[in-house]
Amino acid sequence: NAGVTQTPKFRVLKTGQSMTLLCAQDMNHEYMYWYRQDPGMGLRLIHYSVGEGTTAKGEVPDGYNVSRLKKQNFLLGLESAAPSQTSVYFCASHFAGANVLTFGAGSRLTVL
Amino acid sequence: KQEVTQIPAALSVPEGENLVLNCSFTDSAIYNLQWFRQDPGKGLTSLLLIQSSQREQTSGRLNASLDKSSGRSTLYIAASQPGDSATYLCAVLSGSARQLTFGSGTQLTVLP
Protein backbone atom coordinates (compact mmCIF):
# COMPACT_ATOMS: atom_id res chain seq x y z
CA ASN A 1 0.00 0.00 0.00
CA ALA A 2 1.28 3.44 -0.92
CA GLY A 3 2.02 5.73 1.95
CA VAL A 4 4.46 6.74 4.64
CA THR A 5 5.84 4.02 6.89
CA GLN A 6 7.62 4.74 10.15
CA THR A 7 9.75 2.26 12.08
CA PRO A 8 9.83 1.47 14.91
CA LYS A 9 6.33 2.30 16.19
CA PHE A 10 7.42 2.18 19.84
CA ARG A 11 10.79 2.43 21.55
CA VAL A 12 12.01 2.88 25.10
CA LEU A 13 15.52 4.26 25.60
CA LYS A 14 17.69 5.08 28.55
CA THR A 15 19.23 8.53 28.84
CA GLY A 16 22.36 8.74 26.73
CA GLN A 17 21.48 5.93 24.34
CA SER A 18 21.29 6.53 20.62
CA MET A 19 18.75 5.42 18.06
CA THR A 20 17.46 6.08 14.56
CA LEU A 21 13.89 6.44 13.37
CA LEU A 22 13.25 5.47 9.77
CA CYS A 23 10.68 7.06 7.50
CA ALA A 24 10.01 5.44 4.14
CA GLN A 25 7.63 6.66 1.45
CA ASP A 26 6.85 4.99 -1.84
CA MET A 27 5.07 7.90 -3.52
CA ASN A 28 8.18 9.48 -5.06
CA HIS A 29 7.66 12.63 -2.95
CA GLU A 30 10.44 15.20 -2.98
CA TYR A 31 9.67 16.84 0.37
CA MET A 32 9.92 14.99 3.66
CA TYR A 33 9.54 16.20 7.24
CA TRP A 34 10.05 15.08 10.81
CA TYR A 35 7.74 16.51 13.48
CA ARG A 36 7.33 15.88 17.18
CA GLN A 37 4.01 16.08 18.98
CA ASP A 38 3.79 16.70 22.70
CA PRO A 39 0.66 16.86 24.90
CA GLY A 40 -1.18 20.15 24.61
CA MET A 41 1.07 21.34 21.80
CA GLY A 42 0.80 21.25 18.09
CA LEU A 43 3.27 19.44 15.90
CA ARG A 44 6.66 21.10 15.83
CA LEU A 45 9.04 20.75 12.90
CA ILE A 46 12.40 19.17 13.73
CA HIS A 47 14.10 18.86 10.35
CA TYR A 48 13.01 18.65 6.76
CA SER A 49 14.32 17.78 3.31
CA VAL A 50 13.39 19.15 -0.10
CA GLY A 51 15.15 16.40 -2.01
CA GLU A 52 17.66 13.60 -1.96
CA GLY A 53 20.89 14.66 -0.32
CA THR A 54 19.46 17.86 1.21
CA THR A 55 18.34 18.59 4.77
CA ALA A 56 17.43 21.72 6.72
CA LYS A 57 16.65 22.66 10.30
CA GLY A 58 13.15 23.27 11.50
CA GLU A 59 11.83 24.87 14.66
CA VAL A 60 13.30 22.42 17.20
CA PRO A 61 16.40 20.76 15.67
CA ASP A 62 18.68 20.57 18.73
CA GLY A 63 19.60 17.04 19.78
CA TYR A 64 18.57 15.51 16.45
CA ASN A 65 20.31 14.74 13.18
CA VAL A 66 18.85 13.65 9.86
CA SER A 67 19.93 12.15 6.58
CA ARG A 68 18.29 11.76 3.19
CA LEU A 69 20.64 9.49 1.26
CA LYS A 70 17.82 8.03 -0.81
CA LYS A 71 14.77 9.88 -2.06
CA GLN A 72 12.37 7.47 -0.43
CA ASN A 73 13.98 7.44 3.04
CA PHE A 74 14.39 10.12 5.69
CA LEU A 75 16.20 9.11 8.86
CA LEU A 76 15.98 10.89 12.21
CA GLY A 77 18.78 10.20 14.66
CA LEU A 78 19.18 10.85 18.37
CA GLU A 79 22.85 10.64 19.29
CA SER A 80 22.41 10.92 23.07
CA ALA A 81 18.75 10.64 24.09
CA ALA A 82 17.39 12.87 26.85
CA PRO A 83 14.08 12.61 28.77
CA SER A 84 12.99 15.86 27.05
CA GLN A 85 12.94 13.91 23.78
CA THR A 86 10.13 11.69 25.02
CA SER A 87 7.46 12.38 22.42
CA VAL A 88 5.52 11.05 19.48
CA TYR A 89 7.39 11.56 16.23
CA PHE A 90 5.65 11.93 12.89
CA CYS A 91 7.08 11.81 9.42
CA ALA A 92 5.28 13.43 6.49
CA SER A 93 5.91 13.94 2.79
CA HIS A 94 4.53 15.64 -0.31
CA PHE A 95 5.31 16.44 -3.92
CA ALA A 96 7.12 19.66 -4.70
CA GLY A 97 4.51 22.31 -5.55
CA ALA A 98 1.76 20.42 -3.75
CA ASN A 99 0.97 21.22 -0.13
CA VAL A 100 -1.13 18.27 0.99
CA LEU A 101 0.97 16.20 3.34
CA THR A 102 0.77 12.46 3.81
CA PHE A 103 1.62 11.46 7.37
CA GLY A 104 2.99 8.29 8.85
CA ALA A 105 1.27 6.66 11.83
CA GLY A 106 3.83 7.94 14.30
CA SER A 107 6.64 6.57 16.47
CA ARG A 108 6.26 6.79 20.23
CA LEU A 109 9.59 7.26 21.96
CA THR A 110 10.10 7.18 25.71
CA VAL A 111 13.44 8.17 27.23
CA LEU A 112 13.92 7.12 30.83
CA LYS B 1 6.99 34.08 14.30
CA GLN B 2 3.70 32.57 13.24
CA GLU B 3 1.47 31.30 16.06
CA VAL B 4 -1.68 29.25 15.62
CA THR B 5 -4.33 28.96 18.31
CA GLN B 6 -7.31 26.65 18.50
CA ILE B 7 -10.08 27.22 20.99
CA PRO B 8 -11.64 25.29 22.66
CA ALA B 9 -9.15 22.55 23.44
CA ALA B 10 -12.01 20.09 23.84
CA LEU B 11 -15.64 20.02 22.76
CA SER B 12 -18.43 17.54 23.43
CA VAL B 13 -21.69 17.62 21.47
CA PRO B 14 -24.71 15.33 20.99
CA GLU B 15 -25.04 13.46 17.73
CA GLY B 16 -26.76 15.39 14.94
CA GLU B 17 -25.63 18.81 16.08
CA ASN B 18 -23.92 21.24 13.73
CA LEU B 19 -20.68 22.60 15.15
CA VAL B 20 -17.88 25.04 14.44
CA LEU B 21 -14.21 24.67 15.29
CA ASN B 22 -12.06 27.79 15.41
CA CYS B 23 -8.50 28.49 14.37
CA SER B 24 -6.65 31.80 14.58
CA PHE B 25 -3.18 32.79 13.38
CA THR B 26 -1.02 35.81 14.08
CA ASP B 27 0.63 36.47 10.71
CA SER B 28 -1.86 36.94 7.88
CA ALA B 29 0.81 36.49 5.18
CA ILE B 30 0.04 32.83 4.60
CA TYR B 31 0.18 30.62 1.52
CA ASN B 32 -2.56 28.28 2.65
CA LEU B 33 -4.36 26.81 5.64
CA GLN B 34 -5.12 23.16 6.19
CA TRP B 35 -7.43 21.26 8.49
CA PHE B 36 -6.38 17.81 9.65
CA ARG B 37 -8.05 15.02 11.56
CA GLN B 38 -6.11 12.86 14.04
CA ASP B 39 -7.53 9.69 15.53
CA PRO B 40 -6.02 8.34 18.77
CA GLY B 41 -2.67 6.66 18.15
CA LYS B 42 -2.77 7.51 14.46
CA GLY B 43 -1.18 9.99 12.12
CA LEU B 44 -2.85 13.05 10.65
CA THR B 45 -5.25 12.94 7.72
CA SER B 46 -5.71 16.04 5.60
CA LEU B 47 -9.35 17.13 5.41
CA LEU B 48 -9.36 20.44 3.59
CA LEU B 49 -6.81 22.84 2.18
CA ILE B 50 -7.67 26.48 1.52
CA GLN B 51 -5.31 28.53 -0.61
CA SER B 52 -4.68 32.10 0.53
CA SER B 53 -6.75 33.42 -2.38
CA GLN B 54 -9.77 31.31 -1.47
CA ARG B 55 -12.53 32.00 1.03
CA GLU B 56 -13.77 28.47 1.64
CA GLN B 57 -13.56 24.82 0.75
CA THR B 58 -16.17 22.09 1.11
CA SER B 59 -15.95 18.34 1.32
CA GLY B 60 -19.09 16.42 2.17
CA ARG B 61 -20.36 17.56 5.58
CA LEU B 62 -17.25 19.68 6.14
CA ASN B 63 -16.87 23.32 5.23
CA ALA B 64 -13.79 25.36 6.00
CA SER B 65 -13.67 29.14 5.69
CA LEU B 66 -10.72 31.49 5.70
CA ASP B 67 -10.59 35.18 6.61
CA LYS B 68 -6.96 35.97 6.03
CA SER B 69 -7.20 39.64 6.98
CA SER B 70 -8.51 38.82 10.44
CA GLY B 71 -6.32 35.74 10.85
CA ARG B 72 -9.17 33.30 11.33
CA SER B 73 -10.50 30.06 9.95
CA THR B 74 -13.46 27.96 10.92
CA LEU B 75 -14.27 24.32 10.27
CA TYR B 76 -18.00 23.68 10.12
CA ILE B 77 -19.21 20.12 10.60
CA ALA B 78 -22.83 19.50 9.71
CA ALA B 79 -24.99 16.82 11.29
CA SER B 80 -22.21 15.47 13.50
CA GLN B 81 -21.82 11.70 13.97
CA PRO B 82 -19.99 9.64 16.61
CA GLY B 83 -17.49 8.72 13.88
CA ASP B 84 -16.48 12.38 13.74
CA SER B 85 -14.95 12.05 17.20
CA ALA B 86 -11.25 12.88 16.83
CA THR B 87 -8.79 15.70 17.31
CA TYR B 88 -8.93 18.38 14.63
CA LEU B 89 -5.83 20.43 13.93
CA CYS B 90 -5.34 23.42 11.72
CA ALA B 91 -2.03 24.42 10.22
CA VAL B 92 -0.87 27.42 8.22
CA LEU B 93 1.87 27.50 5.60
CA SER B 94 3.81 30.75 5.82
CA GLY B 95 7.22 32.34 5.92
CA SER B 96 10.15 32.44 3.54
CA ALA B 97 10.93 28.82 4.43
CA ARG B 98 7.31 27.83 3.65
CA GLN B 99 6.88 25.89 6.86
CA LEU B 100 3.69 24.58 8.40
CA THR B 101 2.78 25.88 11.85
CA PHE B 102 0.23 23.75 13.71
CA GLY B 103 -2.32 24.61 16.32
CA SER B 104 -2.60 22.35 19.35
CA GLY B 105 -5.94 20.97 18.18
CA THR B 106 -9.53 20.66 19.35
CA GLN B 107 -10.54 17.26 20.72
CA LEU B 108 -14.10 16.61 19.54
CA THR B 109 -16.40 14.03 21.10
CA VAL B 110 -19.76 13.37 19.48
CA LEU B 111 -22.07 11.56 21.89
CA PRO B 112 -24.53 9.00 20.51
GROMACS .gro file of N, CA and C in nm, chain A residues 33-107:
model
  225
   33TYR      N    1   0.947   1.543   0.599
   33TYR     CA    2   0.954   1.620   0.724
   33TYR      C    3   0.954   1.525   0.844
   34TRP      N    4   1.018   1.572   0.951
   34TRP     CA    5   1.005   1.508   1.081
   34TRP      C    6   0.949   1.610   1.179
   35TYR      N    7   0.838   1.570   1.245
   35TYR     CA    8   0.774   1.651   1.348
   35TYR      C    9   0.773   1.574   1.479
   36ARG      N   10   0.761   1.649   1.589
   36ARG     CA   11   0.733   1.588   1.718
   36ARG      C   12   0.603   1.648   1.771
   37GLN      N   13   0.527   1.563   1.841
   37GLN     CA   14   0.401   1.608   1.898
   37GLN      C   15   0.401   1.578   2.046
   38ASP      N   16   0.382   1.683   2.124
   38ASP     CA   17   0.379   1.670   2.270
   38ASP      C   18   0.242   1.711   2.322
   39PRO      N   19   0.200   1.656   2.437
   39PRO     CA   20   0.066   1.686   2.490
   39PRO      C   21   0.039   1.835   2.500
   40GLY      N   22  -0.078   1.875   2.450
   40GLY     CA   23  -0.118   2.015   2.461
   40GLY      C   24  -0.049   2.108   2.364
   41MET      N   25   0.035   2.051   2.277
   41MET     CA   26   0.107   2.134   2.180
   41MET      C   27   0.081   2.081   2.041
   42GLY      N   28   0.091   2.170   1.947
   42GLY     CA   29   0.080   2.125   1.809
   42GLY      C   30   0.206   2.054   1.765
   43LEU      N   31   0.206   2.006   1.644
   43LEU     CA   32   0.327   1.944   1.590
   43LEU      C   33   0.433   2.052   1.567
   44ARG      N   34   0.555   2.018   1.604
   44ARG     CA   35   0.666   2.110   1.583
   44ARG      C   36   0.768   2.046   1.490
   45LEU      N   37   0.814   2.126   1.393
   45LEU     CA   38   0.904   2.075   1.290
   45LEU      C   39   1.046   2.061   1.344
   46ILE      N   40   1.103   1.943   1.326
   46ILE     CA   41   1.240   1.917   1.373
   46ILE      C   42   1.340   1.945   1.261
   47HIS      N   43   1.327   1.869   1.155
   47HIS     CA   44   1.410   1.886   1.035
   47HIS      C   45   1.325   1.854   0.912
   48TYR      N   46   1.370   1.900   0.798
   48TYR     CA   47   1.301   1.865   0.676
   48TYR      C   48   1.399   1.853   0.560
   49SER      N   49   1.349   1.800   0.449
   49SER     CA   50   1.432   1.778   0.331
   49SER      C   51   1.350   1.808   0.207
   50VAL      N   52   1.409   1.882   0.115
   50VAL     CA   53   1.339   1.915  -0.010
   50VAL      C   54   1.385   1.827  -0.126
   51GLY      N   55   1.472   1.732  -0.097
   51GLY     CA   56   1.515   1.640  -0.201
   51GLY      C   57   1.629   1.553  -0.153
   52GLU      N   58   1.658   1.451  -0.231
   52GLU     CA   59   1.766   1.360  -0.196
   52GLU      C   60   1.896   1.436  -0.173
   53GLY      N   61   1.961   1.405  -0.062
   53GLY     CA   62   2.089   1.466  -0.032
   53GLY      C   63   2.082   1.602   0.033
   54THR      N   64   1.961   1.653   0.059
   54THR     CA   65   1.946   1.786   0.121
   54THR      C   66   1.869   1.773   0.252
   55THR      N   67   1.908   1.851   0.352
   55THR     CA   68   1.834   1.859   0.477
   55THR      C   69   1.840   2.002   0.528
   56ALA      N   70   1.745   2.038   0.613
   56ALA     CA   71   1.743   2.172   0.672
   56ALA      C   72   1.680   2.164   0.810
   57LYS      N   73   1.717   2.262   0.893
   57LYS     CA   74   1.665   2.266   1.030
   57LYS      C   75   1.526   2.326   1.034
   58GLY      N   76   1.446   2.272   1.125
   58GLY     CA   77   1.315   2.327   1.150
   58GLY      C   78   1.313   2.411   1.276
   59GLU      N   79   1.202   2.404   1.347
   59GLU     CA   80   1.183   2.487   1.466
   59GLU      C   81   1.261   2.435   1.587
   60VAL      N   82   1.269   2.301   1.601
   60VAL     CA   83   1.330   2.242   1.720
   60VAL      C   84   1.434   2.137   1.683
   61PRO      N   85   1.545   2.175   1.620
   61PRO     CA   86   1.640   2.076   1.567
   61PRO      C   87   1.743   2.024   1.667
   62ASP      N   88   1.759   2.092   1.782
   62ASP     CA   89   1.868   2.057   1.873
   62ASP      C   90   1.851   1.917   1.929
   63GLY      N   91   1.961   1.840   1.925
   63GLY     CA   92   1.960   1.704   1.978
   63GLY      C   93   1.924   1.599   1.875
   64TYR      N   94   1.896   1.643   1.752
   64TYR     CA   95   1.857   1.551   1.645
   64TYR      C   96   1.947   1.571   1.523
   65ASN      N   97   1.968   1.463   1.447
   65ASN     CA   98   2.031   1.474   1.318
   65ASN      C   99   1.949   1.395   1.217
   66VAL      N  100   1.963   1.431   1.091
   66VAL     CA  101   1.885   1.365   0.986
   66VAL      C  102   1.973   1.336   0.866
   67SER      N  103   1.926   1.242   0.785
   67SER     CA  104   1.993   1.215   0.658
   67SER      C  105   1.890   1.170   0.555
   68ARG      N  106   1.918   1.211   0.430
   68ARG     CA  107   1.829   1.176   0.319
   68ARG      C  108   1.919   1.125   0.205
   69LEU      N  109   1.972   1.006   0.224
   69LEU     CA  110   2.064   0.949   0.126
   69LEU      C  111   1.990   0.894   0.005
   70LYS      N  112   1.866   0.849   0.027
   70LYS     CA  113   1.782   0.803  -0.081
   70LYS      C  114   1.652   0.882  -0.080
   71LYS      N  115   1.597   0.904  -0.195
   71LYS     CA  116   1.477   0.988  -0.206
   71LYS      C  117   1.363   0.934  -0.121
   72GLN      N  118   1.352   0.803  -0.111
   72GLN     CA  119   1.237   0.747  -0.043
   72GLN      C  120   1.253   0.738   0.109
   73ASN      N  121   1.374   0.762   0.160
   73ASN     CA  122   1.398   0.744   0.304
   73ASN      C  123   1.446   0.872   0.370
   74PHE      N  124   1.395   0.896   0.490
   74PHE     CA  125   1.439   1.012   0.569
   74PHE      C  126   1.460   0.962   0.711
   75LEU      N  127   1.585   0.966   0.757
   75LEU     CA  128   1.620   0.911   0.886
   75LEU      C  129   1.636   1.022   0.990
   76LEU      N  130   1.584   0.996   1.109
   76LEU     CA  131   1.598   1.089   1.221
   76LEU      C  132   1.679   1.019   1.329
   77GLY      N  133   1.790   1.080   1.368
   77GLY     CA  134   1.878   1.020   1.466
   77GLY      C  135   1.885   1.099   1.595
   78LEU      N  136   1.892   1.025   1.706
   78LEU     CA  137   1.918   1.085   1.837
   78LEU      C  138   2.052   1.028   1.883
   79GLU      N  139   2.153   1.113   1.894
   79GLU     CA  140   2.285   1.064   1.929
   79GLU      C  141   2.298   1.032   2.077
   80SER      N  142   2.235   1.112   2.163
   80SER     CA  143   2.241   1.092   2.307
   80SER      C  144   2.105   1.132   2.363
   81ALA      N  145   2.014   1.035   2.374
   81ALA     CA  146   1.875   1.064   2.409
   81ALA      C  147   1.864   1.126   2.548
   82ALA      N  148   1.769   1.220   2.559
   82ALA     CA  149   1.739   1.287   2.685
   82ALA      C  150   1.590   1.272   2.715
   83PRO      N  151   1.551   1.274   2.843
   83PRO     CA  152   1.408   1.261   2.877
   83PRO      C  153   1.320   1.364   2.805
   84SER      N  154   1.377   1.482   2.775
   84SER     CA  155   1.299   1.586   2.705
   84SER      C  156   1.264   1.545   2.562
   85GLN      N  157   1.325   1.439   2.511
   85GLN     CA  158   1.294   1.391   2.378
   85GLN      C  159   1.186   1.283   2.378
   86THR      N  160   1.131   1.256   2.495
   86THR     CA  161   1.013   1.169   2.502
   86THR      C  162   0.899   1.239   2.429
   87SER      N  163   0.844   1.173   2.327
   87SER     CA  164   0.746   1.238   2.242
   87SER      C  165   0.692   1.136   2.142
   88VAL      N  166   0.597   1.182   2.063
   88VAL     CA  167   0.552   1.105   1.948
   88VAL      C  168   0.606   1.175   1.824
   89TYR      N  169   0.674   1.100   1.741
   89TYR     CA  170   0.739   1.156   1.623
   89TYR      C  171   0.661   1.117   1.498
   90PHE      N  172   0.637   1.216   1.414
   90PHE     CA  173   0.565   1.193   1.289
   90PHE      C  174   0.651   1.233   1.171
   91CYS      N  175   0.645   1.150   1.070
   91CYS     CA  176   0.708   1.181   0.942
   91CYS      C  177   0.596   1.216   0.844
   92ALA      N  178   0.625   1.305   0.751
   92ALA     CA  179   0.528   1.343   0.649
   92ALA      C  180   0.602   1.373   0.519
   93SER      N  181   0.529   1.367   0.409
   93SER     CA  182   0.591   1.394   0.279
   93SER      C  183   0.488   1.452   0.183
   94HIS      N  184   0.540   1.517   0.076
   94HIS     CA  185   0.453   1.564  -0.031
   94HIS      C  186   0.536   1.594  -0.155
   95PHE      N  187   0.466   1.605  -0.268
   95PHE     CA  188   0.531   1.644  -0.392
   95PHE      C  189   0.569   1.791  -0.386
   96ALA      N  190   0.675   1.826  -0.455
   96ALA     CA  191   0.712   1.966  -0.470
   96ALA      C  192   0.598   2.037  -0.542
   97GLY      N  193   0.559   2.155  -0.493
   97GLY     CA  194   0.451   2.231  -0.555
   97GLY      C  195   0.313   2.192  -0.506
   98ALA      N  196   0.304   2.083  -0.433
   98ALA     CA  197   0.176   2.042  -0.375
   98ALA      C  198   0.190   2.053  -0.224
   99ASN      N  199   0.086   2.096  -0.155
   99ASN     CA  200   0.097   2.122  -0.013
   99ASN      C  201   0.019   2.027   0.075
  100VAL      N  202  -0.039   1.922   0.018
  100VAL     CA  203  -0.113   1.827   0.099
  100VAL      C  204  -0.018   1.719   0.146
  101LEU      N  205   0.002   1.715   0.278
  101LEU     CA  206   0.097   1.620   0.334
  101LEU      C  207   0.033   1.484   0.358
  102THR      N  208   0.115   1.381   0.340
  102THR     CA  209   0.077   1.246   0.381
  102THR      C  210   0.161   1.211   0.502
  103PHE      N  211   0.093   1.173   0.611
  103PHE     CA  212   0.162   1.146   0.737
  103PHE      C  213   0.177   0.996   0.761
  104GLY      N  214   0.285   0.962   0.830
  104GLY     CA  215   0.299   0.829   0.885
  104GLY      C  216   0.216   0.815   1.012
  105ALA      N  217   0.211   0.694   1.066
  105ALA     CA  218   0.127   0.666   1.183
  105ALA      C  219   0.191   0.707   1.314
  106GLY      N  220   0.317   0.745   1.310
  106GLY     CA  221   0.383   0.794   1.430
  106GLY      C  222   0.473   0.691   1.496
  107SER      N  223   0.572   0.741   1.568
  107SER     CA  224   0.664   0.657   1.647
  107SER      C  225   0.668   0.714   1.787
   0.00000   0.00000   0.00000
